[in-house]
PDB file of C-alpha atoms and ligand atoms in Angstrom:
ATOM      1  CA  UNK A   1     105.785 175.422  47.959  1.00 95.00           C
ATOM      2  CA  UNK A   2     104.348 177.672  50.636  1.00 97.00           C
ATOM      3  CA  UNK A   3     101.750 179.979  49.621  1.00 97.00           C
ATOM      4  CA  UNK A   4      99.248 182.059  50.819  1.00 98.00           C
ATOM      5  CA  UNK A   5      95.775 183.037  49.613  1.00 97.00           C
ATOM      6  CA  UNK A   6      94.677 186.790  50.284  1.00 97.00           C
ATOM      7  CA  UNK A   7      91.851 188.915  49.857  1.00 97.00           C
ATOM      8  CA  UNK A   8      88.647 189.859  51.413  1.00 97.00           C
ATOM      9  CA  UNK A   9      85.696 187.928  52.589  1.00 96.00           C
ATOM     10  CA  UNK A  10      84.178 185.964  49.569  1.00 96.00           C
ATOM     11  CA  UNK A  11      87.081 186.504  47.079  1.00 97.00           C
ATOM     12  CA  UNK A  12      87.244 182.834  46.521  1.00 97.00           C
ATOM     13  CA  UNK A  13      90.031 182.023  48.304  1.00 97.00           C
ATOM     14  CA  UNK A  14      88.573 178.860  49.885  1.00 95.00           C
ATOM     15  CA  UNK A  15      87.273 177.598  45.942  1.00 96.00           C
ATOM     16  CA  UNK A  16      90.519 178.362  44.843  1.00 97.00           C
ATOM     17  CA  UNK A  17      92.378 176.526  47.864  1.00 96.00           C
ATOM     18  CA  UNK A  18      90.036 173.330  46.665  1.00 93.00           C
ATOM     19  CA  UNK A  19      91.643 173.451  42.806  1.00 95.00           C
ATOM     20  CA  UNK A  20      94.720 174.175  43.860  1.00 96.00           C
ATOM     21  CA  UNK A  21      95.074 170.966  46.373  1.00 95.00           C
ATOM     22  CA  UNK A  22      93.852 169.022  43.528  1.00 93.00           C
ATOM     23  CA  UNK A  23      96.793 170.037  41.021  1.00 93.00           C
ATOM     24  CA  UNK A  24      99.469 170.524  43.365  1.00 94.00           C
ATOM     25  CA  UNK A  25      98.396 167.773  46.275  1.00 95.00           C
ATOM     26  CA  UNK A  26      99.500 170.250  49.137  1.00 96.00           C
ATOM     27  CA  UNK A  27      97.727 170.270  52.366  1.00 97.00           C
ATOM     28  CA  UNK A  28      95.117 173.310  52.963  1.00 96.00           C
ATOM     29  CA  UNK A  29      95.177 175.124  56.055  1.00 97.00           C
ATOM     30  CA  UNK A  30      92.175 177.761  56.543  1.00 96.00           C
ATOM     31  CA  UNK A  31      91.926 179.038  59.712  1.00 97.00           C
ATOM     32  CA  UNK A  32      88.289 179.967  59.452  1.00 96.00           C
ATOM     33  CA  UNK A  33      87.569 176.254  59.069  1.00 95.00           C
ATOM     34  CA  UNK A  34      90.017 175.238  61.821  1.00 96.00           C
ATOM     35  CA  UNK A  35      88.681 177.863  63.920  1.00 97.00           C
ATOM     36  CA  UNK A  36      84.668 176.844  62.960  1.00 95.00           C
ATOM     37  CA  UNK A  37      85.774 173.033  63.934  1.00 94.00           C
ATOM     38  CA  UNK A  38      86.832 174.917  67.386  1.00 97.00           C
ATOM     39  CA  UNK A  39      83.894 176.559  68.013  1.00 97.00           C
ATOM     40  CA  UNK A  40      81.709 173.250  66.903  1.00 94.00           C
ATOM     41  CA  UNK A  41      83.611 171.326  69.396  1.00 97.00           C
ATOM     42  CA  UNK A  42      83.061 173.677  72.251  1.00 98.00           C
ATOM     43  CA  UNK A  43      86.846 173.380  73.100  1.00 97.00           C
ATOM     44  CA  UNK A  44      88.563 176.493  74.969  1.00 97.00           C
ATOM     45  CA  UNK A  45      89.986 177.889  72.139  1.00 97.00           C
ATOM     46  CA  UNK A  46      86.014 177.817  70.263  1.00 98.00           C
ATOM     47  CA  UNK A  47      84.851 179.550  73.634  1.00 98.00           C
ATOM     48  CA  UNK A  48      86.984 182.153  72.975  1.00 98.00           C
ATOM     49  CA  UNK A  49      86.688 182.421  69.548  1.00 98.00           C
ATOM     50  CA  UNK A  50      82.593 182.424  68.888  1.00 97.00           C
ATOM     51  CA  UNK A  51      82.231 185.861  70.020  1.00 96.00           C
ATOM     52  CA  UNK A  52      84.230 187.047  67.423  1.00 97.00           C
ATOM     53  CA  UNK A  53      83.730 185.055  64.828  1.00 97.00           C
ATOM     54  CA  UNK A  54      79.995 185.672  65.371  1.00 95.00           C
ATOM     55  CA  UNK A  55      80.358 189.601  65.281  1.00 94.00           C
ATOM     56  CA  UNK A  56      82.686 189.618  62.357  1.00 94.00           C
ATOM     57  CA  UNK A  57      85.895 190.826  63.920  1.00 95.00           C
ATOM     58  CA  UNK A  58      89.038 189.372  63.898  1.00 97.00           C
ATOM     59  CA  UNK A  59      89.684 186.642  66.584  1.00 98.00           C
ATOM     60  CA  UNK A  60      93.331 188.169  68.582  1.00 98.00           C
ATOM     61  CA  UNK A  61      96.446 187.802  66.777  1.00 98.00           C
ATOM     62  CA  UNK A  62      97.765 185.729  69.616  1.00 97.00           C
ATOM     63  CA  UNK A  63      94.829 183.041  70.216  1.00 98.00           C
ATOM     64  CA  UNK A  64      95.357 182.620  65.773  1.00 98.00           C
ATOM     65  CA  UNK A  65      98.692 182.351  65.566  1.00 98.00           C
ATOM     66  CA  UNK A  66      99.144 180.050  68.070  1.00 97.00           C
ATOM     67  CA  UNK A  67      96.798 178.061  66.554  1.00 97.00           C
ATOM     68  CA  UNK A  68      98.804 178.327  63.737  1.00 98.00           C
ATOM     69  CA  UNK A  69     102.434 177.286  65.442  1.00 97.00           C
ATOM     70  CA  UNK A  70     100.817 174.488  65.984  1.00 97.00           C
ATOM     71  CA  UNK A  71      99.541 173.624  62.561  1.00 97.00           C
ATOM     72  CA  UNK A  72     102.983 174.370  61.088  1.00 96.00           C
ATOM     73  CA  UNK A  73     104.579 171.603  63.491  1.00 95.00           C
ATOM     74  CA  UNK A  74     103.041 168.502  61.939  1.00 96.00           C
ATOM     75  CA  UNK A  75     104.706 166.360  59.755  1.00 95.00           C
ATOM     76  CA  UNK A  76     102.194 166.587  56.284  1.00 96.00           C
ATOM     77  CA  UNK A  77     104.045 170.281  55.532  1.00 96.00           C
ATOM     78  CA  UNK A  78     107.430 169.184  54.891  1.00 90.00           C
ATOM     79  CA  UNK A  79     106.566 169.884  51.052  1.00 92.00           C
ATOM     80  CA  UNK A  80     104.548 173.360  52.062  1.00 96.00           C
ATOM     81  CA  UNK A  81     100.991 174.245  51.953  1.00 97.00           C
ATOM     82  CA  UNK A  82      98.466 176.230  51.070  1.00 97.00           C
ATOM     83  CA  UNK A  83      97.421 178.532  53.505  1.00 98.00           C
ATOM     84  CA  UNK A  84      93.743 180.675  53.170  1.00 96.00           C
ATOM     85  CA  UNK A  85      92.446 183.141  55.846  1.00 96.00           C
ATOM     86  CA  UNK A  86      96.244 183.546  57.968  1.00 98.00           C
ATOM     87  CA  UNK A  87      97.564 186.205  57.876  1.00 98.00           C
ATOM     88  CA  UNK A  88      95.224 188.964  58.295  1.00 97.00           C
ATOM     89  CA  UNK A  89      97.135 191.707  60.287  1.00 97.00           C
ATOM     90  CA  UNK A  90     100.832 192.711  60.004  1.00 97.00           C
ATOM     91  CA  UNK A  91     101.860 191.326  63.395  1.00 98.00           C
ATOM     92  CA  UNK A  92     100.640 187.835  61.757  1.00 98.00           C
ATOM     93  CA  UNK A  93     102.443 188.376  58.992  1.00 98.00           C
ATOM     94  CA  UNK A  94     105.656 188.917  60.761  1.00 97.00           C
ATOM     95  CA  UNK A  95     104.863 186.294  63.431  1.00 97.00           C
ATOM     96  CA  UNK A  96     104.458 184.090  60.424  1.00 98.00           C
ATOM     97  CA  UNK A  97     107.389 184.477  59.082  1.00 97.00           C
ATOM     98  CA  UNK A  98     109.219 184.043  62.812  1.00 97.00           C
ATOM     99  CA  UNK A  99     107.851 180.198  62.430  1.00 96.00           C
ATOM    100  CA  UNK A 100     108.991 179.727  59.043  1.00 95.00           C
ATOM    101  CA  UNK A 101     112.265 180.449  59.341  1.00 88.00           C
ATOM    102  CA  UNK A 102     112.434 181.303  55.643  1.00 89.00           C
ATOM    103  CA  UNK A 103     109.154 182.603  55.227  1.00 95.00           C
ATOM    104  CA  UNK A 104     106.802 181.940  52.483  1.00 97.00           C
ATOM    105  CA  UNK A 105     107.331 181.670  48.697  1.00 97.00           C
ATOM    106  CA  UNK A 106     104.226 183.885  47.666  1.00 97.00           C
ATOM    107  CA  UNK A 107     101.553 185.826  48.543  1.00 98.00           C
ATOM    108  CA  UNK A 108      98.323 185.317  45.716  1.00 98.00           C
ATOM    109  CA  UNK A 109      96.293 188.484  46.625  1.00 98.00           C
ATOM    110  CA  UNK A 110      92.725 187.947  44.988  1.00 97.00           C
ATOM    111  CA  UNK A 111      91.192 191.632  44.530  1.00 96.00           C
ATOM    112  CA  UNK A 112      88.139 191.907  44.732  1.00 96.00           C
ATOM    113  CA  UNK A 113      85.015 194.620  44.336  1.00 94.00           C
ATOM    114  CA  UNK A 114      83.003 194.820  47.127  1.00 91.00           C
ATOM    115  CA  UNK A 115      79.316 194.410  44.875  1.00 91.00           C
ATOM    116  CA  UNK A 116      81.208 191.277  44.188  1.00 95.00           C
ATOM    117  CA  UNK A 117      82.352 190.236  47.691  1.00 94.00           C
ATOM    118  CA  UNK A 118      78.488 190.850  48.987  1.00 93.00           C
ATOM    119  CA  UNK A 119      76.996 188.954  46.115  1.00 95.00           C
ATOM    120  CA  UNK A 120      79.344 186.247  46.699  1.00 96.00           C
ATOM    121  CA  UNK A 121      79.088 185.767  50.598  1.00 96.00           C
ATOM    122  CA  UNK A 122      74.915 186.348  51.012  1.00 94.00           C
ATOM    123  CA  UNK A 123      74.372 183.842  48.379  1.00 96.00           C
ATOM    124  CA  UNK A 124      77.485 181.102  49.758  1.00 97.00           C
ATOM    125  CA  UNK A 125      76.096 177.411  51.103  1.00 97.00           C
ATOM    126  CA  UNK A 126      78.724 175.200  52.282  1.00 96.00           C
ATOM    127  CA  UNK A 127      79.521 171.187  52.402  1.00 96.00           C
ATOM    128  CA  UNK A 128      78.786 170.584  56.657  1.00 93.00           C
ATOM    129  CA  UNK A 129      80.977 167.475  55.396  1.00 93.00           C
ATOM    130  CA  UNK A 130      83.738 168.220  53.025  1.00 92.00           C
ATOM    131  CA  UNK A 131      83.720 172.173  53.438  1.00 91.00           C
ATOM    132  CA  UNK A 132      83.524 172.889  49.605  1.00 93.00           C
ATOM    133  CA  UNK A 133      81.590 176.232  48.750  1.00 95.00           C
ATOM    134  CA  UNK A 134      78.986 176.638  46.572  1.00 97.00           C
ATOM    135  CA  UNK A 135      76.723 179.410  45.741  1.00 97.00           C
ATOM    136  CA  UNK A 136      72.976 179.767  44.996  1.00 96.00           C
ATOM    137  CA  UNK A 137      73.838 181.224  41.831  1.00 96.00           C
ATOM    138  CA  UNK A 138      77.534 181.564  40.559  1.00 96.00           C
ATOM    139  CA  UNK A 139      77.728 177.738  41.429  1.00 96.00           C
ATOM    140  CA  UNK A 140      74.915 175.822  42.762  1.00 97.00           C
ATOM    141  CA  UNK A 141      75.192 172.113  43.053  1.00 97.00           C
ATOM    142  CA  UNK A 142      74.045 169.363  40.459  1.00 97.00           C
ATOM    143  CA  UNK A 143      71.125 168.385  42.769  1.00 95.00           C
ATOM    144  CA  UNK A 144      69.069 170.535  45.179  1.00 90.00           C
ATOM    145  CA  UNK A 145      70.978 171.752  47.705  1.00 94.00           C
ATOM    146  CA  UNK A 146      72.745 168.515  48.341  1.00 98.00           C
ATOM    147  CA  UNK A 147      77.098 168.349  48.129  1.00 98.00           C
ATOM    148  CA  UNK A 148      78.674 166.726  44.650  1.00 97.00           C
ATOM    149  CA  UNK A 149      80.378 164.524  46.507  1.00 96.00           C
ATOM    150  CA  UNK A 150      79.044 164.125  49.842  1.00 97.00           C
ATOM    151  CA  UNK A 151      74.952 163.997  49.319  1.00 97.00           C
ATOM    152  CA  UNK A 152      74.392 166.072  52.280  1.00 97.00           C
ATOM    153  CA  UNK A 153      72.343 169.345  52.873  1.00 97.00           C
ATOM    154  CA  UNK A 154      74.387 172.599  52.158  1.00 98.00           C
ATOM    155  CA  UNK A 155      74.314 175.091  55.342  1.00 96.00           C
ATOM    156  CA  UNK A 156      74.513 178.523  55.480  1.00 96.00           C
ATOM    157  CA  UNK A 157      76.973 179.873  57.819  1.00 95.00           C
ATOM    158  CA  UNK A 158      76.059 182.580  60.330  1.00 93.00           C
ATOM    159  CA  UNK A 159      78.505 185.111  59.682  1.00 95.00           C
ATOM    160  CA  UNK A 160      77.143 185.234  56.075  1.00 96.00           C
ATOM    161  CA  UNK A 161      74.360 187.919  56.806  1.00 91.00           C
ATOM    162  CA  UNK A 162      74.379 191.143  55.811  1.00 87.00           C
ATOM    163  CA  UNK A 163      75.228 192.780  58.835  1.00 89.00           C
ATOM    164  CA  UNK A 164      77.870 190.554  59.641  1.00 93.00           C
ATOM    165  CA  UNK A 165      79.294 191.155  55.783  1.00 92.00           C
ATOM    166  CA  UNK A 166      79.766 194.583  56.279  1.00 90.00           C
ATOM    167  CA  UNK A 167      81.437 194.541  59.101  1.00 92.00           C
ATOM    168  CA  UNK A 168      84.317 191.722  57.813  1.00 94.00           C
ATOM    169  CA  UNK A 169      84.736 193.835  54.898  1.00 93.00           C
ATOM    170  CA  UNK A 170      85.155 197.054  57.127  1.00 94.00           C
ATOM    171  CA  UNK A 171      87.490 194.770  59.193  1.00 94.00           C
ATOM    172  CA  UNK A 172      89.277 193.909  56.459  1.00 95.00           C
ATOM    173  CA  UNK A 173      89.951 197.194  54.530  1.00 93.00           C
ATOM    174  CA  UNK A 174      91.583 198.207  58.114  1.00 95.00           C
ATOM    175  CA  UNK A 175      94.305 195.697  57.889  1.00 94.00           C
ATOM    176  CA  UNK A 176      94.567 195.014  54.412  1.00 95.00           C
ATOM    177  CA  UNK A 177      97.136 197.721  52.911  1.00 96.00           C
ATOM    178  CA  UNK A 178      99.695 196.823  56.003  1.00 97.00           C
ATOM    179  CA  UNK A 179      99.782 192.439  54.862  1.00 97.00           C
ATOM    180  CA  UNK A 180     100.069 193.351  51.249  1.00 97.00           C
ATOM    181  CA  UNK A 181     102.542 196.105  52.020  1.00 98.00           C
ATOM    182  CA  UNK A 182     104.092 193.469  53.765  1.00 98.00           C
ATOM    183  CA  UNK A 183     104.608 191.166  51.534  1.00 98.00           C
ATOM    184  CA  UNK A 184     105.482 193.799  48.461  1.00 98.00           C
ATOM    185  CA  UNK A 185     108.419 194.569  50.481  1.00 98.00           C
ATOM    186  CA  UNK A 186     109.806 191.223  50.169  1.00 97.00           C
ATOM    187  CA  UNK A 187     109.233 190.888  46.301  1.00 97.00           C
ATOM    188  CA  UNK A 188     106.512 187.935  46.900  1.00 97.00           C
ATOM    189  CA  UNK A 189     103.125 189.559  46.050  1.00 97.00           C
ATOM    190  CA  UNK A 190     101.594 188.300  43.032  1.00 97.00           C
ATOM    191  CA  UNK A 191      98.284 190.321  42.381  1.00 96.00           C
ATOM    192  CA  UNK A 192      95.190 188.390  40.598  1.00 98.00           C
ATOM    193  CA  UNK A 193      91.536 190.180  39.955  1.00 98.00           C
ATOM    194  CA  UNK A 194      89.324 188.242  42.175  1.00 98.00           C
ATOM    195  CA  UNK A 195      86.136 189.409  40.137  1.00 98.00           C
ATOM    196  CA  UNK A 196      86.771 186.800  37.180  1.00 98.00           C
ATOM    197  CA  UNK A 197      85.005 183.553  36.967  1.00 96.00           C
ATOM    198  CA  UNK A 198      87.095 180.910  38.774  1.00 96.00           C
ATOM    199  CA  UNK A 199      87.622 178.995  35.882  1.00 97.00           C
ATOM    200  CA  UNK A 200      89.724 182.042  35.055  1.00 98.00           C
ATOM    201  CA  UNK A 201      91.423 183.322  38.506  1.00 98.00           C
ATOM    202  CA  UNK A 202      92.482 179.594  38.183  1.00 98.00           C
ATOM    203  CA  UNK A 203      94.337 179.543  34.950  1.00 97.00           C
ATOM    204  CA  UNK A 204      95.788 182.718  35.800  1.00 97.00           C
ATOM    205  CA  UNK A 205      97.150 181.406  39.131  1.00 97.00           C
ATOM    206  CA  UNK A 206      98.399 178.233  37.591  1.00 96.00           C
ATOM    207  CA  UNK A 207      99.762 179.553  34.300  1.00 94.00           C
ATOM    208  CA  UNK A 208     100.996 183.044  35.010  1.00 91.00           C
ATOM    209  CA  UNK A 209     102.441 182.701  39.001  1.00 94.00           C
ATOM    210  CA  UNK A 210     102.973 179.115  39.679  1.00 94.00           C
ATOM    211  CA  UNK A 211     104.125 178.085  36.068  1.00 91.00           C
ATOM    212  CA  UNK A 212     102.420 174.628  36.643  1.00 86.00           C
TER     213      UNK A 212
HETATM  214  P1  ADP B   1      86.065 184.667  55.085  1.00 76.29           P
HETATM  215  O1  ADP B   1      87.212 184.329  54.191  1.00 76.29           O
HETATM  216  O2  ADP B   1      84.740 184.378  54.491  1.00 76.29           O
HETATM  217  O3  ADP B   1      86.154 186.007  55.719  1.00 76.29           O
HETATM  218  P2  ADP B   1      87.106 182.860  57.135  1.00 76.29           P
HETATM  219  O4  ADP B   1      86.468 181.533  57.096  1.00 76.29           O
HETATM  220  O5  ADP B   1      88.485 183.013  56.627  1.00 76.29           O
HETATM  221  O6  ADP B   1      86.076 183.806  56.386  1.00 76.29           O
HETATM  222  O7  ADP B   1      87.069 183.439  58.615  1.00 76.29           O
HETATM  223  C1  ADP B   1      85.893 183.461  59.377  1.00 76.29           C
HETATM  224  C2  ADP B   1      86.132 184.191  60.694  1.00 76.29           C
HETATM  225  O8  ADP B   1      87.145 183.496  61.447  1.00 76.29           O
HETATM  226  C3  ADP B   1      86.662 185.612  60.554  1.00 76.29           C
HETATM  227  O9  ADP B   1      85.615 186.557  60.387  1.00 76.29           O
HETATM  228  C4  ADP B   1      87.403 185.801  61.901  1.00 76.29           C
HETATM  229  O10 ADP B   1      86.486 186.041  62.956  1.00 76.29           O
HETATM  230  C5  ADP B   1      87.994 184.418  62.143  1.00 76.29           C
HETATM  231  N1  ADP B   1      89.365 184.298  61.577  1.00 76.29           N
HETATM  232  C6  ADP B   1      89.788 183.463  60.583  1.00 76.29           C
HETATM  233  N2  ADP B   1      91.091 183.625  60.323  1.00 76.29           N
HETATM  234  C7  ADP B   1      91.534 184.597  61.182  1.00 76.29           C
HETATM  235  C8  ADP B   1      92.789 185.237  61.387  1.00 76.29           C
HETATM  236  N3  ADP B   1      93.871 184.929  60.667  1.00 76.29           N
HETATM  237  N4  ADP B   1      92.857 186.190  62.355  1.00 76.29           N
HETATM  238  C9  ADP B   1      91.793 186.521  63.101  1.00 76.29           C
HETATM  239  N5  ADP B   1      90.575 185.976  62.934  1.00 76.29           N
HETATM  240  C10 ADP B   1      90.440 185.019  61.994  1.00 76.29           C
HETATM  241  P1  ADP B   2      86.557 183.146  50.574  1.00 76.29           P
HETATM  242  O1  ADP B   2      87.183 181.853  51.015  1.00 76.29           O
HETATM  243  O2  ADP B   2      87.551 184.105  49.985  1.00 76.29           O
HETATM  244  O3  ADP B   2      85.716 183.798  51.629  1.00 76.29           O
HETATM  245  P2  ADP B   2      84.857 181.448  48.850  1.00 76.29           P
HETATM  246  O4  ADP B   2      85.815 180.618  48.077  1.00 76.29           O
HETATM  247  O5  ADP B   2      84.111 180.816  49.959  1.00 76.29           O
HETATM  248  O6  ADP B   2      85.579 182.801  49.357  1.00 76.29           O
HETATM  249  O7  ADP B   2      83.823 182.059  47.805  1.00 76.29           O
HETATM  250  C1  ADP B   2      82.714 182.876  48.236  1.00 76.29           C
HETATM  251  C2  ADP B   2      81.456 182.492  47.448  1.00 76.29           C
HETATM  252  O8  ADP B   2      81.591 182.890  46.075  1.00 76.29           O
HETATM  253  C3  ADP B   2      81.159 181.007  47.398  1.00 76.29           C
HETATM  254  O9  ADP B   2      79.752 180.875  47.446  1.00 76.29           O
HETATM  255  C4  ADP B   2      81.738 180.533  46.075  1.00 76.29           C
HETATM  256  O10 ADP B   2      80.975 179.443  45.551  1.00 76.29           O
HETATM  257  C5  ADP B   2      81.575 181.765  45.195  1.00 76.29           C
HETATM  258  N1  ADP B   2      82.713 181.999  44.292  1.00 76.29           N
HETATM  259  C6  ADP B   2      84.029 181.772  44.551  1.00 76.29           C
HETATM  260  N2  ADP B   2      84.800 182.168  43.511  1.00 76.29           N
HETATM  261  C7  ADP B   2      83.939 182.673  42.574  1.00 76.29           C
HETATM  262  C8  ADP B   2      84.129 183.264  41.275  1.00 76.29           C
HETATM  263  N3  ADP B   2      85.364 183.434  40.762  1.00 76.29           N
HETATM  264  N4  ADP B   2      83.033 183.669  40.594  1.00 76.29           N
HETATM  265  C9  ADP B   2      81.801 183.525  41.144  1.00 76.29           C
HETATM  266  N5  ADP B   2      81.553 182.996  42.354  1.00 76.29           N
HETATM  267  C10 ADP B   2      82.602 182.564  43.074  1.00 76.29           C
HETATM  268 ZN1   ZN B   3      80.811 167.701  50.613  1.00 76.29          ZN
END
């Protein structure tokens, strides 16, 4: 099964990737995370990325879906994936389905309010080990600060300031209508209110789209 995970900035894509690997044990693909290991690594592609990533705009199409291409070649996807963060803009969208050959099975758009998306990302830690998110509030860990399952300190990542927020979310509403558009046309949009508790978005996605 090939799916994709949409929606703005803090929806809960990235929590819902992490239940969703669980039940259906298909490899995760975010490109924020691949692009973050990038940038940690100081590699060309991170060079070129940080600037970006760091103002809140969208790295270029080309540099992502290259990155992508890539991704899509190795063997662990012969069953399909989940795939959070990709694609973002329509010319993504068709490039990704110009590497799939047959394109994707569905597109899970999580809407979302935006007092939800800003209360969500200013109050987000994350695993520096396993990359689970967690949240001061809607889901802090058992133990201060520290990962479930890893025992190490939750970070903060630096595009989670305000400032930074609001311009994502301005990035986003820009190219949003075009991907979901997109992938109306082809029949494969299944729409999902983001603003639940997860417990919920995830019995909704489970039950009522993928039938599991
Ligand atoms: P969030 O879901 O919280 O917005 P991500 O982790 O998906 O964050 O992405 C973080 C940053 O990585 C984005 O703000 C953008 O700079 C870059 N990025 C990730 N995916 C893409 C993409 N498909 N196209 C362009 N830039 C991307
Ligand atoms: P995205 O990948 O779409 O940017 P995340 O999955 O990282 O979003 O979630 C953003 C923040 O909101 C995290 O701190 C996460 O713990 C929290 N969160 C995710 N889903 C929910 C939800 N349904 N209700 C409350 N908080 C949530
Ligand atoms: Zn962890």
């Amino acid at each position: 099964m090939k799916l994709i995970l949409f929606g703005p900035p803090g929806a809960g894509k990235g929590t819902q990737a992490k239940l969703l690997i669980e039940k259906l044990k298909l490899p995760h693909i975010s490109t924020g995370d691949i692009l973050r290991s990038e940038v940690k690594n100081n590699t060309g592609l991170g060079k070129q990325a940080k600037g970006f990533m760091d103002a809140g705009k969208l790295v270029p199409d080309a540099l992502v879906t290259e990155m992508v291409r890539k991704r899509m070649q190795e063997p662990d996807l012969k069953n399909g994936f989940i795939l959070d963060g990709y694609p973002r803009t329509e010319a993504q969208a068709k490039a990704l389905d110009d590497i799939l050959k047959g394109g994707i099975d569905k597109a899970i758009y999580l809407s979302t309010s935006e007092r939800v998306v800003v209360q969500r990302l200013t109050g987000r830690r994350v695993c520096p080990k396993c990359g689970t998110n967690y949240h001061l509030t809607n889901m802090p860990p058992k133990k201060d600060m520290l990962c479930d399952k890893c025992q190490v300190g939750l970070f903060q990542r630096p595009d989670d300031n305000e400032a930074t927020v609001k311009n994502r979310l301005s990035v986003y509403l820009k190219e949003c209508s075009a991907v979901l558009d997109f992938y109306k046309k082809q029949g494969k949009l299944e729409d999902v209110s983001g603003d639940l508790d997860s417990g919920e978005v995830f019995k909704i996605i489970s039950e009522k789209i993928l039938a599991l």
